[in-house]
Short mmCIF file of C-alpha atoms in Angstrom, two decimals:
data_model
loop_
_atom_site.label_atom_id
_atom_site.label_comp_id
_atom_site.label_asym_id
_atom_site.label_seq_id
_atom_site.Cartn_x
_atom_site.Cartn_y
_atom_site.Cartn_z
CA UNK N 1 -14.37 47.27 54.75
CA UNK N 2 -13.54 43.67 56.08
CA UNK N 3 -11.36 41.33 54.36
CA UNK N 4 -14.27 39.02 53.93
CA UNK N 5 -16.50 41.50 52.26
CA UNK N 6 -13.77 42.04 49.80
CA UNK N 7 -13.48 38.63 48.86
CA UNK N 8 -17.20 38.70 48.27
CA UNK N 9 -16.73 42.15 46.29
CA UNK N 10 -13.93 39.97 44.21
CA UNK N 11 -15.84 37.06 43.30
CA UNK N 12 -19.14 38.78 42.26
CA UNK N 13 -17.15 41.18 39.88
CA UNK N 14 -15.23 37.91 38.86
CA UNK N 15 -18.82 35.91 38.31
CA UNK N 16 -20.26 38.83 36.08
CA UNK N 17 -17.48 38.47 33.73
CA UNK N 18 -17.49 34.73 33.49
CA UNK N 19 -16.10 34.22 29.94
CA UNK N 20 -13.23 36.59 30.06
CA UNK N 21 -12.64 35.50 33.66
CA UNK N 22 -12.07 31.81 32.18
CA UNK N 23 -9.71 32.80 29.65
CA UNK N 24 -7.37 34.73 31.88
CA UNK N 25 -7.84 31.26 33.84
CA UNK N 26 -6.78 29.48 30.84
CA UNK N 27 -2.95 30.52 30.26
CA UNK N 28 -2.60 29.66 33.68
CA UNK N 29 -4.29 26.21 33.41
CA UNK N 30 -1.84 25.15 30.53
CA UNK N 31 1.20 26.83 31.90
CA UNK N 32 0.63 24.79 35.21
CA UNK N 33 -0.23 21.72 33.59
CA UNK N 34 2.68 21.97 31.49
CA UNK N 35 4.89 22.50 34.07
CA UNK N 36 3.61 19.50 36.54
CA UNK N 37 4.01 17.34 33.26
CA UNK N 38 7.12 17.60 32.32
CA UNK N 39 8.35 17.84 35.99
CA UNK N 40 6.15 14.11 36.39
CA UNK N 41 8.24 13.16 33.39
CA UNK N 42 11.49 14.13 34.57
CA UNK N 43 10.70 12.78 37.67
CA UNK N 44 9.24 9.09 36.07
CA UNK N 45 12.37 9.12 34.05
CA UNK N 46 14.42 9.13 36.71
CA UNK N 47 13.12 6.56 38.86
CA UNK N 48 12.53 4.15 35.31
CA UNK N 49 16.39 4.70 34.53
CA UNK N 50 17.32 3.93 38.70
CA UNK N 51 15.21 0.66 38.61
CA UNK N 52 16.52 -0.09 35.24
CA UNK N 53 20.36 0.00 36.64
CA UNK N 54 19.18 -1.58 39.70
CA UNK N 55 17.78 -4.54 38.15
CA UNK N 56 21.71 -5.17 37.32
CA UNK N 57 22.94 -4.85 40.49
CA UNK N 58 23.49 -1.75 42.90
CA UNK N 59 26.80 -3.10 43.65
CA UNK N 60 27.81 -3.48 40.12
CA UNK N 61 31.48 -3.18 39.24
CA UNK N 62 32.57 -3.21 35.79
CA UNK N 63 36.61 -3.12 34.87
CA UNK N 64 37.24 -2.57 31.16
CA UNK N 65 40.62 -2.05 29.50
CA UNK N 66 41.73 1.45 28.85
CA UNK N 67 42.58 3.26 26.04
CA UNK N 68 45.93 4.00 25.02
CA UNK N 69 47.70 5.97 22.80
CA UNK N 70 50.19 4.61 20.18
CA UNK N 71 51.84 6.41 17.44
CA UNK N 72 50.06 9.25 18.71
CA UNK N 73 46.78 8.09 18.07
CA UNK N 74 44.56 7.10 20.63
CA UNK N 75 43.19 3.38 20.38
CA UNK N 76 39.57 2.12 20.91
CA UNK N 77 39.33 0.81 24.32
CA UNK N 78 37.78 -2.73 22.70
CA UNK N 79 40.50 -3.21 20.82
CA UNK N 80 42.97 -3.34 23.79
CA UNK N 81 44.43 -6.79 25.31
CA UNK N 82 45.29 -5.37 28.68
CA UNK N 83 43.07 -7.64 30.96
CA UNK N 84 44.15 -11.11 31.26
CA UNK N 85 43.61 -14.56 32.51
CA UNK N 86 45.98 -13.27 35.67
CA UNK N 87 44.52 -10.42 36.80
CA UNK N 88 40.91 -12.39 37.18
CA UNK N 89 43.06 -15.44 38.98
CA UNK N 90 44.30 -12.33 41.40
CA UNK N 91 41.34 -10.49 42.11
CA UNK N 92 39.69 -14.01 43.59
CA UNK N 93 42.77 -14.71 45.52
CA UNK N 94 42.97 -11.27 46.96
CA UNK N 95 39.60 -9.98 46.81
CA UNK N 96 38.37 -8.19 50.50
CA UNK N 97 35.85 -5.87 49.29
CA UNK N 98 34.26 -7.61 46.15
CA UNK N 99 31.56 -11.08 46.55
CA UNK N 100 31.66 -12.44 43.27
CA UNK N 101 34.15 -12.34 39.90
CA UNK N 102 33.11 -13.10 36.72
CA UNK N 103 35.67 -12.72 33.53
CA UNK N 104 33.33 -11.62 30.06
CA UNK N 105 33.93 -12.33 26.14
CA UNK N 106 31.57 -10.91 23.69
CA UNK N 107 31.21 -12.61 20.38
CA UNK N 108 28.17 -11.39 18.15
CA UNK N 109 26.98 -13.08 15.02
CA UNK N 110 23.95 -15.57 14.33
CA UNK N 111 22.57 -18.75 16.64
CA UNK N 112 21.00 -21.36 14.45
CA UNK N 113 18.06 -24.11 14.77
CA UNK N 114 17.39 -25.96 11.91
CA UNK N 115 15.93 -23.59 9.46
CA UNK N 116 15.49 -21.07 12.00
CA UNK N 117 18.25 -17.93 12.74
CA UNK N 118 18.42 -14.99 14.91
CA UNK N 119 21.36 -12.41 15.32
CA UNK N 120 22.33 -12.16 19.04
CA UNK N 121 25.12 -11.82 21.44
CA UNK N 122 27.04 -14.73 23.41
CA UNK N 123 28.57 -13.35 26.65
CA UNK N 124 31.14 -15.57 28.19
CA UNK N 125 31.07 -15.50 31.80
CA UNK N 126 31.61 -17.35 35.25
CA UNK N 127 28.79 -18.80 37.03
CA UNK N 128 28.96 -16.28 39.48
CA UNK N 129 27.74 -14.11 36.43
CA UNK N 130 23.82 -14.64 36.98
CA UNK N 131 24.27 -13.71 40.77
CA UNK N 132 25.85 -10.29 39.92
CA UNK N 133 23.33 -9.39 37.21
CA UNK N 134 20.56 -11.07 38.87
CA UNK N 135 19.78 -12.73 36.58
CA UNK N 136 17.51 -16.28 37.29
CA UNK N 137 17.39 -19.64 36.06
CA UNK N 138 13.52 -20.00 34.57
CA UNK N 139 14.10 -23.84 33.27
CA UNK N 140 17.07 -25.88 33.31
CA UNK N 141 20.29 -25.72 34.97
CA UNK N 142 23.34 -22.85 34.83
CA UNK N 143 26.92 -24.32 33.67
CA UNK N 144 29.52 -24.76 36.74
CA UNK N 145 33.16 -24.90 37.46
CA UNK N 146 33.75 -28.60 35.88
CA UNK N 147 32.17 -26.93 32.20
CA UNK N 148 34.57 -24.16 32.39
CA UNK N 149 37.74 -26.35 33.00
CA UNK N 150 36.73 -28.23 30.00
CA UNK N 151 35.52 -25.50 27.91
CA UNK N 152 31.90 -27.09 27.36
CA UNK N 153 29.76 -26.54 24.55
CA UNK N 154 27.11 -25.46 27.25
CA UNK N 155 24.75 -22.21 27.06
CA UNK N 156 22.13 -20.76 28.59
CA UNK N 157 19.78 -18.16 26.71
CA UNK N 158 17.22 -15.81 27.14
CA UNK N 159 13.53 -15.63 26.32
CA UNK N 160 14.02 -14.18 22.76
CA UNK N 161 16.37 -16.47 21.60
CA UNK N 162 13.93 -19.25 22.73
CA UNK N 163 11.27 -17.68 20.80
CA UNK N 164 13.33 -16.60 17.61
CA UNK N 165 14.77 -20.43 17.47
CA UNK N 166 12.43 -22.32 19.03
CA UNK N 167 9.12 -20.83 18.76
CA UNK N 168 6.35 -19.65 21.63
CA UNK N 169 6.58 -22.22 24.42
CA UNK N 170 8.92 -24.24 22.98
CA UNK N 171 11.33 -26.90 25.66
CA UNK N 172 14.76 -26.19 24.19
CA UNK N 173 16.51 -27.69 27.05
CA UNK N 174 18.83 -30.48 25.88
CA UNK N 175 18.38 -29.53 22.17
CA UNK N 176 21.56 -28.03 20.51
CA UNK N 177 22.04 -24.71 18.86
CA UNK N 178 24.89 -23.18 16.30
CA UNK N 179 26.58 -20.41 16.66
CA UNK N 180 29.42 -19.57 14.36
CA UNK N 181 29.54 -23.01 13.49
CA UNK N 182 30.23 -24.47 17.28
CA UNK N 183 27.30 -26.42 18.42
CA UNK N 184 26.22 -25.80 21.33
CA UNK N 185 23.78 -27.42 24.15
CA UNK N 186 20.67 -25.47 25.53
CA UNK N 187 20.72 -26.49 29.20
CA UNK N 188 19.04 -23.61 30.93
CA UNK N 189 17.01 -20.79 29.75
CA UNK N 190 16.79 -16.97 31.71
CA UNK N 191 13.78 -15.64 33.05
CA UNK N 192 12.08 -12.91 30.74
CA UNK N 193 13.94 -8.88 31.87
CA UNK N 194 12.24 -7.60 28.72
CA UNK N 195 13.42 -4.31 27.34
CA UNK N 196 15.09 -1.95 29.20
CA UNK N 197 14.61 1.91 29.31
CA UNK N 198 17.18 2.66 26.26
CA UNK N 199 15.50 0.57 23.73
CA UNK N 200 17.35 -2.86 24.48
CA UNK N 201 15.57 -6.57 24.83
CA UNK N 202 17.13 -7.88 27.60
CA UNK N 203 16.02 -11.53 26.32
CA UNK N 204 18.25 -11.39 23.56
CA UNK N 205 21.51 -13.35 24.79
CA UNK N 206 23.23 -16.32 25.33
CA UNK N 207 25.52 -17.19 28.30
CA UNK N 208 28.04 -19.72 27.72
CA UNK N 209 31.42 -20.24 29.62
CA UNK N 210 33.67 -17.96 29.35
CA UNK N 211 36.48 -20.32 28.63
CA UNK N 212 34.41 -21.78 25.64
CA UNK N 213 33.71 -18.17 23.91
CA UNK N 214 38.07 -17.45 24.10
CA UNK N 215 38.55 -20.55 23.20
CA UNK N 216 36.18 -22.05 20.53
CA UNK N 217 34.25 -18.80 19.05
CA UNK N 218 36.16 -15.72 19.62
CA UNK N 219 39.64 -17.33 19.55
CA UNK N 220 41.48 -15.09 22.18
CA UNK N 221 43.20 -15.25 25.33
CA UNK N 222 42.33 -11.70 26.76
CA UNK N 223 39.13 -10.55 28.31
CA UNK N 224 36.40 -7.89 27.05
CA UNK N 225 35.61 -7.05 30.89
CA UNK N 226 35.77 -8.57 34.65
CA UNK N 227 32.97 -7.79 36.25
CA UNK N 228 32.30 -7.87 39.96
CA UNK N 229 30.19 -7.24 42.65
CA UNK N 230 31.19 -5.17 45.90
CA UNK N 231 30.12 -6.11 49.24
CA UNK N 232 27.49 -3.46 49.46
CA UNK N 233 26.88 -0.63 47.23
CA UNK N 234 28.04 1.78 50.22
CA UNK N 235 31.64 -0.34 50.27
CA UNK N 236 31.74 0.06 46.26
CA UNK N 237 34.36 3.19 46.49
CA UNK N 238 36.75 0.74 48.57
CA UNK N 239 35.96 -2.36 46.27
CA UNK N 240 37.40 -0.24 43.09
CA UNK N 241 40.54 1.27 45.63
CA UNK N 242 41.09 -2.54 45.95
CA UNK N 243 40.37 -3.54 42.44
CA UNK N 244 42.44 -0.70 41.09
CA UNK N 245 45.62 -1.45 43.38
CA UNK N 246 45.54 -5.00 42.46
CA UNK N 247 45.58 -4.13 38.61
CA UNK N 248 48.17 -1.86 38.52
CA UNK N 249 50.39 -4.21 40.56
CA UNK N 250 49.65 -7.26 38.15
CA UNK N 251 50.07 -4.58 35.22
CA UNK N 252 53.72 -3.17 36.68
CA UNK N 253 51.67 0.43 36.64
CA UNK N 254 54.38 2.82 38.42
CA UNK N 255 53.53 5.95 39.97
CA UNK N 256 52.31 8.92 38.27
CA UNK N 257 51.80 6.44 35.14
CA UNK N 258 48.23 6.39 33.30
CA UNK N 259 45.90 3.40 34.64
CA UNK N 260 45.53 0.83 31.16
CA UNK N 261 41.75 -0.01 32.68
CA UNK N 262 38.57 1.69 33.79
CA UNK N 263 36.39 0.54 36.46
CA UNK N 264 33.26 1.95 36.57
CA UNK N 265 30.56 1.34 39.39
CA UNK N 266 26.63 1.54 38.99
CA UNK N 267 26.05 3.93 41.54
CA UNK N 268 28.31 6.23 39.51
CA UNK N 269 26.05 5.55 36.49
CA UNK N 270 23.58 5.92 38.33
CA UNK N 271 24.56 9.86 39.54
CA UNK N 272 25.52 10.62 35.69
CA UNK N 273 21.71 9.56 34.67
CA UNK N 274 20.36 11.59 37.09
CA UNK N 275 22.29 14.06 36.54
CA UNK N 276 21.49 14.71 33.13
CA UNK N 277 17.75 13.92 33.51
CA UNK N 278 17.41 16.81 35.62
CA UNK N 279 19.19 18.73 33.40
CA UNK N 280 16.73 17.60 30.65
CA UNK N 281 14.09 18.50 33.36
CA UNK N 282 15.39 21.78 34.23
CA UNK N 283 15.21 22.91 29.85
CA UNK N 284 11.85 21.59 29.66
CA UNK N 285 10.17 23.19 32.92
CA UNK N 286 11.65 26.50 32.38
CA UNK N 287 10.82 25.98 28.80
CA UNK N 288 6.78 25.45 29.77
CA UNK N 289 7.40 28.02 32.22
CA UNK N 290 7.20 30.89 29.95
CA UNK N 291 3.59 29.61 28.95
CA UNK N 292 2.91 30.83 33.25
CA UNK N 293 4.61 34.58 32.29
CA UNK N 294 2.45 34.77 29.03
CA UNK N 295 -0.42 34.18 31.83
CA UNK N 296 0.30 36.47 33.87
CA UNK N 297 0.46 39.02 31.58
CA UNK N 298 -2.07 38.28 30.58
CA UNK N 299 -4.11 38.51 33.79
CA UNK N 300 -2.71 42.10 34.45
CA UNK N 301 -4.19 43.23 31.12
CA UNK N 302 -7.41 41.77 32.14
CA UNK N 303 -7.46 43.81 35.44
CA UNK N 304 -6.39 46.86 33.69
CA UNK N 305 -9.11 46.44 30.97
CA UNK N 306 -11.61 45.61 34.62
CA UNK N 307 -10.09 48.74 36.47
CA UNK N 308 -10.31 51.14 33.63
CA UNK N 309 -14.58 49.71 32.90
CA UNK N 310 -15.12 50.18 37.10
CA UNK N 311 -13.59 53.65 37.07
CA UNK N 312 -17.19 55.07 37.76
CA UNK N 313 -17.34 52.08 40.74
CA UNK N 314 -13.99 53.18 42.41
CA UNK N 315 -15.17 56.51 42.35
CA UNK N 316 -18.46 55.77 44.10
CA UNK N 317 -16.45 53.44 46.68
CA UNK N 318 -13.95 56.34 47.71
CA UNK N 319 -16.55 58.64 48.05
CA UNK N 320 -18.21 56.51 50.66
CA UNK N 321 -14.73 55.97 52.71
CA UNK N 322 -13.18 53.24 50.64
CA UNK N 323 -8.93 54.38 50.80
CA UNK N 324 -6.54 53.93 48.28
CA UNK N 325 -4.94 50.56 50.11
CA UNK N 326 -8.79 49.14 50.26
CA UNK N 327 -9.06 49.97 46.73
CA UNK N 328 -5.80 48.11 45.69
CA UNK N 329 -6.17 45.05 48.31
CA UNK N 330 -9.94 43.97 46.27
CA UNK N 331 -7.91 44.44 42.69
CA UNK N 332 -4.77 42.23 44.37
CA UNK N 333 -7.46 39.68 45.44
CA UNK N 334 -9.72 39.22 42.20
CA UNK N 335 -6.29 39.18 40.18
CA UNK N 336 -4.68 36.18 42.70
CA UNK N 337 -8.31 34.41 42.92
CA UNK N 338 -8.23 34.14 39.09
CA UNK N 339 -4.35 32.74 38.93
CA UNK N 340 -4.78 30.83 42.31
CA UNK N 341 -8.34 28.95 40.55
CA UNK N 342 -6.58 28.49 37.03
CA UNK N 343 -3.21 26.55 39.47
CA UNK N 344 -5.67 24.61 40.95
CA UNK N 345 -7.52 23.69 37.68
CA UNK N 346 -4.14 23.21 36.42
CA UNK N 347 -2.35 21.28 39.11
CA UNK N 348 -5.73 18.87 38.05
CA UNK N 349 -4.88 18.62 34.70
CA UNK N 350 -1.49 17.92 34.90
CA UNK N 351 -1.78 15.22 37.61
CA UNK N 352 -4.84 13.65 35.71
CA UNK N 353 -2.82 13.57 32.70
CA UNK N 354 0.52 12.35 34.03
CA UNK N 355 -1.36 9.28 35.90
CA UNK N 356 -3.19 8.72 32.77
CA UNK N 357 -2.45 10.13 29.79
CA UNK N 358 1.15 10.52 29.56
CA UNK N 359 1.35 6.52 30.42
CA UNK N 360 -0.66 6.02 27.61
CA UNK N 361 2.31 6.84 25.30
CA UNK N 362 4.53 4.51 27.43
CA UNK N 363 6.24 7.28 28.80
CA UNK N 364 7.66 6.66 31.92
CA UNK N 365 5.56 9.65 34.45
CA UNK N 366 5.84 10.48 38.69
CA UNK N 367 4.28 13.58 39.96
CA UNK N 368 6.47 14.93 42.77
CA UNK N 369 4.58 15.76 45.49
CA UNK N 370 6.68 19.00 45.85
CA UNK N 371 5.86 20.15 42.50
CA UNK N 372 2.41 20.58 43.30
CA UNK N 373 3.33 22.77 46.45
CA UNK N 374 5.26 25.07 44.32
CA UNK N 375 3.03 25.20 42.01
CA UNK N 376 0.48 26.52 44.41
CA UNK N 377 2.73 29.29 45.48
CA UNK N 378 3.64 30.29 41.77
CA UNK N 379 0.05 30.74 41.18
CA UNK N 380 -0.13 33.28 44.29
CA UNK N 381 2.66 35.21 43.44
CA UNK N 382 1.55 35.46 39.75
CA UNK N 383 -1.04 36.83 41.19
CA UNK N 384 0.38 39.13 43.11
CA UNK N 385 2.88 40.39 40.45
CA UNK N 386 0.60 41.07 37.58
CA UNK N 387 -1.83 42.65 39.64
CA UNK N 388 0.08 45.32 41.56
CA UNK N 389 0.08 47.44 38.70
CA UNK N 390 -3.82 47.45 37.61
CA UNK N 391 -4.41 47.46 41.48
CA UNK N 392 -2.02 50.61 42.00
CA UNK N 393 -4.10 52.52 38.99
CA UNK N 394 -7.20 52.16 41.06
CA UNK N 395 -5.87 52.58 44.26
CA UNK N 396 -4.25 56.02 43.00
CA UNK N 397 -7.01 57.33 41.17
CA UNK N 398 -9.12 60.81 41.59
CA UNK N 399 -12.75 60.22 43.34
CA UNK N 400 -13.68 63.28 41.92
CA UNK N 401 -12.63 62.18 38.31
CA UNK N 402 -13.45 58.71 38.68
CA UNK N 403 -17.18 59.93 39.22
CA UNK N 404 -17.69 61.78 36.16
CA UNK N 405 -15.68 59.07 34.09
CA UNK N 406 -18.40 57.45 31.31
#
């Protein structure tokens, strides 16, 4: 007997036992779908979390200060005073590897407009800060090198602050706002980021300079970070070598001697996100995975239940010349028709509802293309697996016995 006649063989004993055909189908339809859905979300979370930190810069550089360890008890990190107006004044001067510096001081608390008050977050910075960030300029103007020498009462804010103060559409340019009691004059506003992927509005910030936030609202002389920008992303390894060398020189950091800073680039946050979202990935595939082995065993006691109802059949069949390998080969190929048709009714389902429906829940989703490959292959080995054994108890049956079985 011909391949080709088995397959027919295989799909009319599949056809006559449509319903319980279907539900061996069905384990393997969810375990698939599963699986391509949580490897789409995996995959969408990745790519949301890389244009997320890309939208900041691929060449971001961040230096903070470091924490130390005094009385034997090691100090927050914000609380430290280690970077100064002199190590921003150096990195300009001797910067090789690194575009653009910009100093930052933090100062939460409440902006005011007439009767109207939001909480929010003023970020002293250079000008060079909106280039790094990428941030742009929607109305107005940004503050320049004359407002930080005289520590202006100048700010620029974002799209929720406008709305929160101002109201929808409002002009605030040229108006002034409060915060902690400084007034201060709107004279550009950001264009709308929105939220980003953990939850933050991007809109909700003000960006004075950075010598009127130490000066007139946080009252300090140290910074809360210097952030730069490397030449490319691929020079960002040599841009913190540089940064770092320069630091410890203007800190008098000998050799062997802890750094009092951290630099941290965005292609290294970058690798830690990934990182951990396909170790999220990996839990939650293998996790829908086991719905596949519930599947297939359950597809192998569907072909034993088929094998031991066709006894009389098989007997027949070897009577008439049908061997033992014959025999097995038509029970191998119903049992890998019925997973191979549920993985492609499955591979359906989960693309269909990672385009639409996981979206629906704002879920970031991306089928890889790959997934659907091995996917395929799963299906055919499934089917191969679970139905050795059912296809092995035909295969080694007794014509004789199988005749007379009722």
């Amino acid at each position: 007997m011909n391949i080709l006649n088995l397959f027919k063989v295989s799909l009319r004993a599949i056809a006559s036992n449509k319903m319980r055909s279907f539900l061996s189908m069905l384990g393997i339809i969810i375990g698939v779908a599963a699986v391509i859905i949580m490897m789409a979300i995996g995959q969408g979370s990745k790519e949301s979390i890389r244009a997320e930190l890309s939208t900041m810069g691929t060449n971001l550089l961040t230096i903070r200060p470091g924490a130390d360890m005094r009385g034997g008890v090691r100090q927050d990190p914000s609380a430290m005073q280690t970077l100064k107006m002199a190590d921003y004044e150096r990195i300009v001067r001797e910067k090789k590897y690194v575009t653009k510096v910009s100093p930052e001081v933090t100062s939460s608390g409440q902006a005011i407009y007439g009767n109207n008050n939001t909480t929010t977050t003023i970020y002293g910075e250079a000008p060079e800060y909106l280039d790094i960030r990428l941030w742009t300029i929607e109305e107005g103007d940004c503050f320049n090198e004359e407002d930080i020498r005289k520590a202006a009462k100048k700010v620029v804010i974002g799209a929720t602050v406008v709305k929160e103060l101002f109201g929808e559409g409002a002009d605030p340019i040229g108006k002034t706002i409060r915060f902690k009691s400084i007034p201060l004059q709107v004279i550009g506003v950001l264009k709308s980021k929105g939220y980003n992927s953990w939850g933050m509005d991007q809109d909700n910030v003000m960006i004075a300079p950075y010598t009127t936030v130490m000066k007139r609202i946080a009252a300090q002389t140290w910074f809360s970070n210097i952030i730069c920008s490397a030449v490319s992303e691929e020079m960002s390894d040599a841009a913190i070598e540089e940064l770092t060398q320069i630091l410890r020189d203007n800190h008098k950091i000998k050799e062997g001697m802890t750094d009092d800073f951290n630099i941290r680039s965005q292609a290294e946050m970058m690798e830690t996100m990934t990182s951990t979202m396909d170790t999220v990935t990996l839990i939650l595939v293998v996790a829908a995975a086991f719905s596949l082995l519930v599947a297939g065993i359950g597809i192998m006691n569907i072909m034993l239940v088929s094998v031991t109802e066709r006894t009389k059949e098989i007997g027949l069949r070897m009577a008439v010349g049908a061997t033992g390998p014959v025999i097995s080969l038509q029970f191998l190929i119903e049992s890998v028709l019925i997973s191979l048709t549920g993985g492609l009714l499955g591979i359906i389902v989960g693309c269909s509802a990672s385009e639409w429906a996981v979206p629906a829940f704002g879920i970031p989703s991306s089928v890889p293309a790959w997934s659907i490959y091995v996917s395929f292959l799963v299906c055919v080995l499934l089917g191969i697996l679970f139905g050795y054994i059912p296809a092995q108890k035909a295969a080694n049956m007794d014509p004789i016995e199988a005749i007379r079985h009722e």
